[in-house]
Backbone as numpy.savetxt, mean C-alpha at the origin, in Angstrom:
# Nx Ny Nz CAx CAy CAz Cx Cy Cz
-21.00 -34.52 -10.15 -20.09 -34.36 -9.01 -20.77 -34.89 -7.76
-20.11 -35.83 -7.05 -20.69 -36.34 -5.82 -20.39 -35.40 -4.66
-20.96 -35.77 -3.47 -20.82 -34.88 -2.31 -19.36 -34.66 -1.93
-18.56 -35.72 -1.95 -17.16 -35.60 -1.56 -16.41 -34.68 -2.51
-16.66 -34.83 -3.83 -15.98 -34.00 -4.81 -16.38 -32.53 -4.67
-17.69 -32.32 -4.37 -18.15 -30.95 -4.19 -17.51 -30.32 -2.97
-17.41 -31.11 -1.88 -16.78 -30.59 -0.67 -15.32 -30.24 -0.92
-14.61 -31.11 -1.65 -13.21 -30.85 -1.95 -13.06 -29.59 -2.81
-13.96 -29.43 -3.76 -13.90 -28.25 -4.63 -14.14 -26.98 -3.83
-15.10 -27.04 -2.91 -15.37 -25.88 -2.07 -14.18 -25.53 -1.19
-13.54 -26.56 -0.63 -12.38 -26.30 0.21 -11.23 -25.69 -0.61
-11.02 -26.17 -1.82 -9.96 -25.63 -2.66 -10.25 -24.18 -3.03
-11.52 -23.89 -3.36 -11.89 -22.52 -3.69 -11.77 -21.63 -2.48
-12.16 -22.13 -1.32 -12.04 -21.34 -0.10 -10.61 -21.01 0.23
-9.71 -21.97 0.04 -8.29 -21.72 0.31 -7.74 -20.68 -0.65
-8.17 -20.77 -1.94 -7.71 -19.79 -2.93 -8.22 -18.40 -2.59
-9.47 -18.32 -2.19 -10.04 -17.04 -1.82 -9.33 -16.47 -0.62
-8.98 -17.33 0.34 -8.32 -16.87 1.55 -6.96 -16.28 1.22
-6.32 -16.77 0.16 -5.01 -16.25 -0.21 -5.10 -15.00 -1.07
-6.33 -14.63 -1.49 -6.50 -13.47 -2.35 -7.14 -12.32 -1.60
-6.64 -12.09 -0.38 -7.01 -10.92 0.41 -8.48 -10.87 0.76
-9.09 -12.03 0.99 -10.49 -12.03 1.41 -10.68 -13.08 2.51
-9.97 -12.95 3.65 -10.03 -13.98 4.68 -11.28 -13.94 5.52
-12.13 -12.92 5.37 -13.29 -12.81 6.22 -14.39 -13.79 5.85
-14.51 -14.15 4.58 -15.62 -14.99 4.14 -15.26 -16.46 4.12
-14.09 -16.78 3.60 -13.73 -18.18 3.40 -13.69 -19.00 4.68
-13.02 -18.55 5.76 -12.96 -19.40 6.95 -14.33 -19.75 7.52
-15.26 -18.79 7.49 -16.58 -19.06 8.03 -17.30 -20.14 7.25
-17.18 -20.09 5.92 -17.83 -21.12 5.10 -17.14 -22.46 5.29
-15.80 -22.44 5.29 -15.07 -23.69 5.44 -15.34 -24.34 6.79
-15.50 -23.51 7.83 -15.73 -24.06 9.17 -17.06 -24.80 9.26
-18.00 -24.45 8.39 -19.32 -25.06 8.45 -19.42 -26.35 7.66
-18.39 -26.65 6.86 -18.50 -27.82 5.99 -18.70 -29.13 6.76
-17.98 -29.38 7.87 -18.25 -30.62 8.62 -19.68 -30.70 9.12
-20.22 -29.54 9.54 -21.60 -29.52 10.02 -22.57 -29.82 8.88
-22.32 -29.25 7.71 -23.21 -29.49 6.58 -23.17 -30.94 6.12
-22.04 -31.58 6.34 -21.85 -32.93 5.83 -22.78 -33.94 6.50
-23.15 -33.71 7.76 -23.96 -34.69 8.49 -25.45 -34.50 8.23
-25.82 -33.45 7.53 -27.22 -33.24 7.23 -27.67 -34.16 6.10
-28.93 -34.11 5.78 -29.44 -34.92 4.69 -28.79 -34.49 3.39
-28.64 -35.41 2.41 -27.99 -35.08 1.15 -28.61 -33.88 0.46
-29.96 -33.79 0.50 -30.61 -32.68 -0.19 -30.25 -31.36 0.49
-30.33 -31.28 1.83 -30.03 -30.04 2.53 -28.55 -29.70 2.39
-27.71 -30.73 2.40 -26.27 -30.46 2.27 -25.95 -29.86 0.90
-26.56 -30.46 -0.16 -26.29 -29.95 -1.50 -26.79 -28.51 -1.65
-27.97 -28.24 -1.07 -28.51 -26.89 -1.17 -27.62 -25.90 -0.44
-27.20 -26.27 0.79 -26.33 -25.37 1.55 -24.98 -25.21 0.87
-24.47 -26.32 0.31 -23.17 -26.25 -0.35 -23.25 -25.36 -1.59
-24.38 -25.45 -2.32 -24.53 -24.62 -3.50 -24.55 -23.14 -3.13
-25.25 -22.81 -2.02 -25.28 -21.43 -1.55 -23.89 -20.98 -1.15
-23.18 -21.86 -0.41 -21.82 -21.52 0.02 -20.92 -21.30 -1.18
-21.05 -22.15 -2.18 -20.23 -22.02 -3.38 -20.51 -20.70 -4.08
-21.78 -20.33 -4.17 -22.14 -19.07 -4.81 -21.55 -17.89 -4.06
-21.62 -17.94 -2.72 -21.05 -16.85 -1.92 -19.55 -16.74 -2.14
-18.88 -17.88 -2.18 -17.43 -17.88 -2.39 -17.07 -17.33 -3.76
-17.82 -17.73 -4.78 -17.53 -17.25 -6.12 -17.74 -15.75 -6.22
-18.82 -15.24 -5.61 -19.07 -13.80 -5.61 -17.95 -13.07 -4.88
-17.57 -13.62 -3.72 -16.51 -12.99 -2.94 -15.19 -13.00 -3.68
-14.89 -14.13 -4.34 -13.63 -14.24 -5.07 -13.60 -13.25 -6.21
-14.69 -13.14 -6.95 -14.73 -12.21 -8.08 -14.55 -10.78 -7.60
-15.21 -10.43 -6.48 -15.08 -9.07 -5.94 -13.66 -8.80 -5.50
-13.05 -9.78 -4.79 -11.69 -9.58 -4.29 -10.70 -9.41 -5.43
-10.80 -10.26 -6.46 -9.88 -10.18 -7.58 -10.07 -8.87 -8.32
-11.34 -8.46 -8.54 -11.59 -7.21 -9.26 -11.02 -6.02 -8.51
-11.24 -5.99 -7.19 -10.73 -4.89 -6.39 -9.21 -4.87 -6.42
-8.59 -6.04 -6.28 -7.14 -6.12 -6.29 -6.57 -5.64 -7.62
-7.16 -6.08 -8.72 -6.69 -5.67 -10.04 -6.87 -4.16 -10.23
-7.99 -3.63 -9.78 -8.26 -2.21 -9.97 -7.27 -1.36 -9.18
-6.99 -1.76 -7.95 -6.05 -1.02 -7.12 -4.65 -1.08 -7.72
-4.25 -2.28 -8.14 -2.90 -2.41 -8.69 -2.75 -1.64 -9.99
-3.77 -1.68 -10.84 -3.71 -0.92 -12.09 -3.60 0.58 -11.79
-4.36 1.04 -10.79 -4.32 2.46 -10.41 -2.92 2.84 -9.94
-2.32 1.98 -9.11 -0.96 2.25 -8.62 0.07 2.22 -9.74
-0.03 1.20 -10.61 0.93 1.09 -11.71 0.87 2.30 -12.62
-0.31 2.85 -12.82 -0.45 4.03 -13.65 0.26 5.23 -13.05
0.58 5.13 -11.75 1.28 6.21 -11.05 2.70 5.82 -10.65
3.20 4.75 -11.26 4.58 4.36 -11.03 4.83 3.59 -9.76
3.79 3.02 -9.18 3.93 2.25 -7.95 3.65 0.78 -8.25
4.65 -0.06 -8.05 4.49 -1.49 -8.29 4.35 -2.20 -6.94
3.15 -2.66 -6.61 2.88 -3.31 -5.33 2.60 -4.79 -5.58
3.52 -5.64 -5.12 3.40 -7.07 -5.37 3.21 -7.83 -4.06
2.23 -8.75 -4.00 2.10 -9.62 -2.82 3.18 -10.69 -2.83
3.75 -10.96 -1.68 4.79 -12.00 -1.56 4.50 -12.84 -0.32
4.97 -14.09 -0.36 4.79 -14.97 0.78 5.69 -14.57 1.94
6.90 -14.11 1.63 7.86 -13.73 2.66 8.52 -12.42 2.26
8.59 -11.49 3.21 9.23 -10.21 2.93 10.75 -10.39 2.83
11.41 -9.57 2.03 12.86 -9.67 1.92 13.55 -9.15 3.18
14.84 -9.39 3.27 15.62 -8.83 4.35 15.62 -7.31 4.22
15.37 -6.61 5.31 15.27 -5.15 5.27 16.40 -4.50 6.04
16.73 -3.28 5.64 17.78 -2.51 6.28 17.21 -1.64 7.38
17.96 -1.43 8.43 17.55 -0.55 9.51 17.86 0.89 9.14
16.94 1.77 9.43 17.09 3.19 9.11 17.26 3.97 10.42
18.44 4.54 10.62 18.71 5.27 11.84 18.60 6.78 11.67
18.64 7.27 10.43 18.55 8.70 10.17 18.10 8.89 8.73
17.68 10.12 8.36 17.29 10.37 6.96 18.40 10.05 5.96
19.67 10.08 6.40 20.76 9.76 5.48 20.68 8.31 5.00
20.07 7.44 5.81 20.00 6.02 5.46 18.86 5.69 4.51
18.02 6.65 4.21 16.86 6.39 3.36 17.24 6.24 1.89
18.44 6.70 1.52 18.85 6.59 0.13 18.03 7.43 -0.80
17.61 8.61 -0.35 16.72 9.46 -1.14 17.42 10.70 -1.68
18.73 10.65 -1.77 19.45 11.77 -2.37 20.10 12.69 -1.38
20.57 13.81 -1.89 21.33 14.74 -1.06 20.41 15.79 -0.44
20.81 16.33 0.73 20.03 17.44 1.31 20.11 18.67 0.41
18.99 19.33 0.24 18.94 20.53 -0.59 18.08 21.58 0.07
18.11 22.77 -0.50 17.30 23.86 0.03 15.86 23.76 -0.49
14.98 24.46 0.17 13.58 24.49 -0.26 13.45 25.08 -1.66
14.25 26.11 -1.95 14.18 26.73 -3.27 14.64 25.77 -4.37
15.64 24.94 -4.05 16.12 23.96 -5.04 15.05 22.93 -5.34
14.31 22.52 -4.30 13.23 21.56 -4.49 12.12 22.16 -5.34
11.74 23.39 -5.05 10.69 24.05 -5.82 11.08 24.17 -7.29
12.35 24.46 -7.54 12.82 24.56 -8.91 12.77 23.22 -9.62
13.16 22.14 -8.90 13.17 20.81 -9.49 11.76 20.31 -9.78
10.83 20.60 -8.88 9.45 20.14 -9.04 8.65 21.01 -9.99
9.05 22.27 -10.09 8.24 23.20 -10.88 7.00 23.64 -10.14
7.04 23.58 -8.82 5.92 23.96 -7.98 6.44 24.20 -6.57
5.69 24.90 -5.71 6.14 25.10 -4.34 6.25 23.76 -3.60
7.14 23.69 -2.65 7.30 22.48 -1.87 6.08 22.27 -0.99
5.51 21.07 -0.94 4.35 20.83 -0.07 4.71 21.09 1.39
3.80 21.74 2.09 4.02 22.06 3.50 2.72 21.85 4.26
2.83 21.53 5.54 1.65 21.28 6.36 1.82 21.94 7.73
0.87 22.78 8.12 0.95 23.36 9.47 0.84 22.30 10.56
0.23 21.16 10.23 0.11 20.09 11.22 1.42 19.34 11.42
2.29 19.37 10.41 3.58 18.70 10.52 4.69 19.66 10.94
4.56 20.92 10.56 5.58 21.88 10.91 6.78 21.79 9.98
7.88 22.46 10.36 9.08 22.45 9.50 9.66 21.05 9.38
10.12 20.66 8.19 10.71 19.33 8.03 12.11 19.27 8.64
12.51 18.05 8.99 13.86 17.84 9.50 14.86 17.77 8.36
14.40 17.35 7.18 15.30 17.19 6.04 14.51 17.25 4.75
15.10 17.89 3.74 14.52 17.93 2.40 15.60 17.41 1.45
15.25 16.41 0.64 16.26 15.73 -0.17 15.82 15.63 -1.62
16.80 15.61 -2.49 16.54 15.57 -3.91 17.41 14.48 -4.54
16.76 13.64 -5.31 17.49 12.61 -6.04 17.17 12.74 -7.51
18.19 12.93 -8.33 18.00 13.07 -9.76 18.15 11.71 -10.42
17.35 11.46 -11.44 17.44 10.21 -12.19 16.92 10.44 -13.59
17.07 9.42 -14.42 16.57 9.53 -15.79 15.05 9.62 -15.83
14.40 9.22 -14.73 12.94 9.28 -14.66 12.45 10.63 -14.14
13.37 11.53 -13.86 12.98 12.82 -13.31 13.33 12.91 -11.84
13.27 14.12 -11.27 13.67 14.31 -9.88 12.67 13.68 -8.91
13.21 13.12 -7.84 12.38 12.61 -6.74 12.70 13.43 -5.51
11.71 14.05 -4.94 11.88 14.90 -3.76 11.32 14.17 -2.55
12.10 14.11 -1.49 11.66 13.46 -0.26 11.76 14.46 0.89
10.65 14.63 1.59 10.58 15.54 2.75 10.39 14.68 3.98
11.23 14.88 4.98 11.22 14.04 6.17 10.92 14.90 7.40
9.98 14.43 8.22 9.68 15.08 9.48 10.12 14.17 10.62
10.73 14.76 11.63 11.22 13.98 12.77 10.05 13.49 13.61
10.23 12.33 14.25 9.20 11.80 15.15 9.12 12.67 16.41
7.96 12.70 16.99 7.71 13.50 18.20 6.41 13.00 18.79
6.02 13.45 19.98 4.71 13.06 20.52 3.59 13.42 19.53
2.77 12.45 19.22 1.71 12.65 18.24 2.11 12.32 16.83
3.42 12.11 16.60 3.91 11.73 15.28 4.97 10.64 15.48
4.52 9.43 15.77 5.46 8.36 16.14 6.29 7.86 14.96
7.43 7.31 15.30 8.29 6.71 14.28 7.66 5.42 13.78
7.91 5.12 12.52 7.40 3.89 11.94 8.33 2.72 12.23
7.95 1.51 11.83 8.78 0.33 12.07 10.09 0.39 11.30
11.18 0.19 11.99 12.48 0.14 11.33 13.00 1.48 10.85
12.32 2.59 11.22 12.75 3.93 10.81 12.84 4.79 12.06
14.00 4.83 12.67 14.16 5.57 13.92 14.15 7.07 13.69
13.52 7.77 14.60 13.53 9.23 14.64 12.83 9.87 13.44
12.14 9.08 12.63 11.41 9.62 11.47 9.92 9.44 11.71
9.19 10.55 11.75 7.76 10.48 12.03 6.89 10.47 10.79
7.37 11.05 9.70 6.59 11.08 8.45 7.53 11.34 7.28
7.16 10.77 6.13 7.95 10.94 4.90 6.98 11.23 3.76
7.27 12.28 3.02 6.51 12.58 1.81 7.46 12.56 0.63
7.18 11.71 -0.35 7.97 11.66 -1.58 7.11 12.16 -2.73
7.66 13.05 -3.52 6.94 13.66 -4.64 7.75 13.44 -5.92
7.12 12.91 -6.94 7.77 12.70 -8.23 6.84 13.19 -9.33
7.43 13.56 -10.44 6.63 13.98 -11.57 5.95 12.77 -12.21
4.76 12.99 -12.70 3.97 11.92 -13.30 4.11 11.96 -14.81
4.38 10.80 -15.40 4.48 10.69 -16.86 3.11 10.37 -17.43
2.91 10.70 -18.68 1.61 10.44 -19.30 1.48 9.01 -19.79
2.56 8.42 -20.30 2.50 7.06 -20.84 3.69 6.25 -20.34
3.45 4.95 -20.20 4.51 4.02 -19.82 5.28 4.50 -18.60
4.54 4.80 -17.56 5.13 5.31 -16.33 6.16 4.32 -15.79
7.41 4.75 -15.56 8.39 3.84 -14.99 8.05 3.52 -13.55
8.59 2.44 -13.03 8.34 2.06 -11.65 9.16 2.97 -10.74
8.48 3.90 -10.10 9.15 4.83 -9.21 9.24 4.29 -7.80
8.24 3.51 -7.41 8.21 2.91 -6.08 7.98 1.41 -6.22
8.77 0.62 -5.54 8.57 -0.83 -5.53 8.18 -1.27 -4.13
7.05 -1.98 -4.02 6.56 -2.42 -2.72 6.31 -3.92 -2.75
6.72 -4.60 -1.70 6.41 -6.01 -1.51 5.50 -6.14 -0.30
4.34 -6.76 -0.50 3.29 -6.79 0.51 3.12 -8.19 1.08
3.12 -8.30 2.40 2.83 -9.57 3.05 1.35 -9.83 3.12
0.98 -10.99 3.63 -0.42 -11.39 3.66 -1.29 -10.56 4.58
-0.69 -9.88 5.54 -1.47 -9.09 6.49 -1.48 -7.61 6.14
-0.97 -7.26 4.99 -0.99 -5.87 4.54 -2.20 -5.66 3.64
-2.97 -4.62 3.91 -4.16 -4.32 3.11 -3.88 -3.15 2.17
-4.47 -3.23 0.97 -4.34 -2.18 -0.04 -5.73 -1.89 -0.56
-6.21 -0.66 -0.38 -7.58 -0.36 -0.76 -7.73 1.10 -1.16
-8.78 1.34 -1.95 -9.09 2.70 -2.35 -9.67 3.48 -1.17
-9.40 4.77 -1.17 -10.04 5.69 -0.25 -10.26 7.00 -1.01
-10.86 7.98 -0.38 -11.10 9.27 -1.03 -10.38 10.36 -0.25
-9.78 11.27 -0.98 -9.05 12.38 -0.38 -9.65 13.69 -0.86
-9.99 14.56 0.08 -10.63 15.82 -0.26 -9.79 16.61 -1.25
-10.44 17.20 -2.24 -9.83 18.03 -3.28 -8.94 17.23 -4.23
-8.90 15.89 -4.08 -8.09 15.05 -4.95 -8.94 13.99 -5.62
-9.74 13.29 -4.83 -10.52 12.16 -5.35 -9.91 10.85 -4.90
-9.72 9.93 -5.83 -9.21 8.61 -5.50 -7.79 8.68 -4.94
-7.56 7.85 -3.93 -6.24 7.64 -3.36 -6.19 6.18 -2.94
-5.01 5.69 -2.60 -4.86 4.32 -2.14 -4.21 4.32 -0.76
-4.78 3.55 0.15 -4.30 3.43 1.52 -3.70 2.03 1.71
-2.44 1.98 2.10 -1.72 0.72 2.36 -1.44 0.66 3.85
-1.96 -0.37 4.52 -1.85 -0.41 5.97 -1.78 -1.85 6.45
-1.98 -2.02 7.77 -1.87 -3.35 8.36 -0.44 -3.64 8.75
0.03 -4.84 8.46 1.40 -5.20 8.78 2.36 -4.38 7.92
3.52 -4.01 8.48 4.50 -3.25 7.69 4.86 -3.99 6.41
5.06 -3.23 5.33 5.46 -3.83 4.07 6.89 -3.38 3.74
7.47 -4.00 2.73 8.84 -3.66 2.33 8.79 -2.72 1.14
9.57 -1.67 1.21 9.63 -0.70 0.11 11.07 -0.61 -0.39
11.23 -0.56 -1.70 12.56 -0.44 -2.30 13.07 0.97 -2.12
14.33 1.09 -1.73 14.92 2.39 -1.50 15.66 2.87 -2.74
15.69 4.18 -2.91 16.45 4.78 -4.01 17.92 4.81 -3.62
18.69 3.88 -4.09 20.11 3.89 -3.74 20.96 3.33 -4.88
20.81 3.92 -6.03 21.66 3.52 -7.15 21.35 2.15 -7.68
22.40 1.38 -7.94 22.23 0.07 -8.55 21.86 -1.01 -7.54
22.16 -0.79 -6.27 21.88 -1.79 -5.25 20.38 -1.84 -4.96
19.84 -3.04 -4.84 18.43 -3.20 -4.50 18.34 -3.48 -3.00
17.86 -2.51 -2.27 17.70 -2.66 -0.82 16.26 -2.31 -0.45
15.80 -2.94 0.61 14.45 -2.69 1.09 14.48 -2.27 2.55
13.48 -1.54 2.93 13.26 -1.21 4.34 11.79 -1.42 4.67
11.49 -1.54 5.94 10.09 -1.67 6.35 9.42 -0.31 6.30
8.19 -0.28 5.84 7.43 0.96 5.76 6.16 0.83 6.58
5.75 1.93 7.17 4.51 1.96 7.94 3.33 2.13 6.99
2.27 2.76 7.47 1.11 3.02 6.62 1.49 4.03 5.54
0.88 3.88 4.37 1.20 4.76 3.25 -0.09 5.19 2.55
-0.15 6.48 2.24 -1.25 7.03 1.44 -0.65 7.53 0.13
-1.20 7.08 -0.99 -0.72 7.48 -2.31 -1.83 8.22 -3.03
-1.49 9.39 -3.58 -2.46 10.12 -4.40 -1.68 10.82 -5.52
-2.40 11.44 -6.43 -1.76 12.13 -7.54 -2.63 13.26 -8.03
-2.00 14.17 -8.76 -2.76 15.16 -9.51 -2.33 15.04 -10.97
-2.56 16.03 -11.77 -2.26 15.92 -13.19 -0.77 15.86 -13.48
0.07 16.33 -12.57 1.50 16.43 -12.86 2.41 15.65 -11.92
1.93 15.29 -10.72 2.81 14.68 -9.73 2.13 13.53 -8.99
2.97 12.64 -8.47 2.52 11.55 -7.62 3.08 11.79 -6.22
2.23 11.56 -5.21 2.62 11.81 -3.82 2.51 10.51 -3.02
3.53 10.24 -2.24 3.54 9.07 -1.35 3.82 9.56 0.06
2.81 9.45 0.94 2.92 9.93 2.31 2.96 8.74 3.25
4.06 8.60 3.98 4.27 7.46 4.88 4.23 7.93 6.33
3.47 7.22 7.16 3.33 7.59 8.56 2.83 6.39 9.35
3.13 6.39 10.65 2.59 5.35 11.53 1.20 5.72 12.04
0.71 6.90 11.68 -0.62 7.32 12.10 -1.70 6.51 11.38
-2.92 6.55 11.91 -4.01 5.80 11.28 -4.54 6.56 10.07
-5.48 5.93 9.37 -5.98 6.49 8.11 -6.63 7.86 8.30
-7.45 8.00 9.32 -8.15 9.28 9.52 -7.16 10.42 9.69
-6.18 10.21 10.55 -5.20 11.26 10.81 -4.30 11.49 9.60
-3.91 10.42 8.92 -3.06 10.56 7.74 -3.77 11.37 6.65
-5.05 11.12 6.45 -5.80 11.85 5.44 -5.99 13.31 5.83
-6.16 13.57 7.13 -6.27 14.95 7.58 -5.01 15.73 7.24
-3.86 15.12 7.50 -2.59 15.78 7.20 -2.39 15.89 5.70
-2.73 14.84 4.95 -2.54 14.84 3.50 -3.31 15.96 2.83
-4.50 16.26 3.32 -5.29 17.34 2.72 -4.59 18.69 2.88
-3.77 18.84 3.90 -3.03 20.10 4.06 -1.80 20.14 3.16
-1.36 18.98 2.67 -0.20 18.91 1.77 -0.60 19.09 0.31
-1.89 18.97 0.03 -2.37 19.12 -1.35 -2.38 20.61 -1.69
-1.63 20.98 -2.71 -1.58 22.39 -3.04 -1.64 22.63 -4.53
C-alpha cells in the first residue's frame, strides 16, 4: 500500500468511526493527515500506523459498547435504532395525547402490575395514572405535571416526567418500546443504586413510538433512564440531567 492509498484508507475508517458514535477521536486524527503528509515518508508512515491503530482500537470499543447496550435494551423489550433522519413527530399537549391507555385508579394499577405503584416523594402525586392492556401484558404509565424544578420535555407540554412500567418476559421479549435515535443522541450504561446496570439515553431528543393501537406514531422524548428488576422494566423520561434523574429513580425503585 502506498502513502496515498494508506491516507485514503485512514480517511475512510475515520469517517466510519465518526458515524459509529465515536466523534471525539476520528476528527482529531483526520485533521492531522495533511500535516503528516508533508513530513518525511518514514515519519509519515510511522505516524499513520499509530493513527490507524488508534482508530481501530476506538472503532472496536465503540462497536462493542453499542452492541452491548443494544443487546441489553433488546433483552428488556426496548428496540433502539440509529437513523439518519428522525420521523415526523406528533405534538403532545396533555397526557391524553400520549396514547398510553385510559386513566385508572392507583389500586387498579397495583392489581395489574402485581405490585404497589411506584411513588417518589421527590415527584409528589402524579397528574395521571394510565393503563393500557395488550397481548404483551399491561403497560402502566405514570405522568407528573411540569413545574419549577421539573421542566417539560421537548414536544410534551405540561408534562414534567413519565414513568412507564411493563412486565418483563423471560424469553423472546416483545418490543415494548421503539426508539429512533439521531446522530447527536447518546446511549450508554450507567449504574443505579439497588438495581445495578441501567441505560441512560440523552443528548438530542429522540423519537419514541407511542402506544396507540395499529397506527404507528412517534413523539419527541427527552432524556430517558431504563432499568429493570426480575419482573418488570422501567422507563423514566425527564428533561432533568442524569444526576437528578438517577436520584429520583432510586426513590422509584421498590
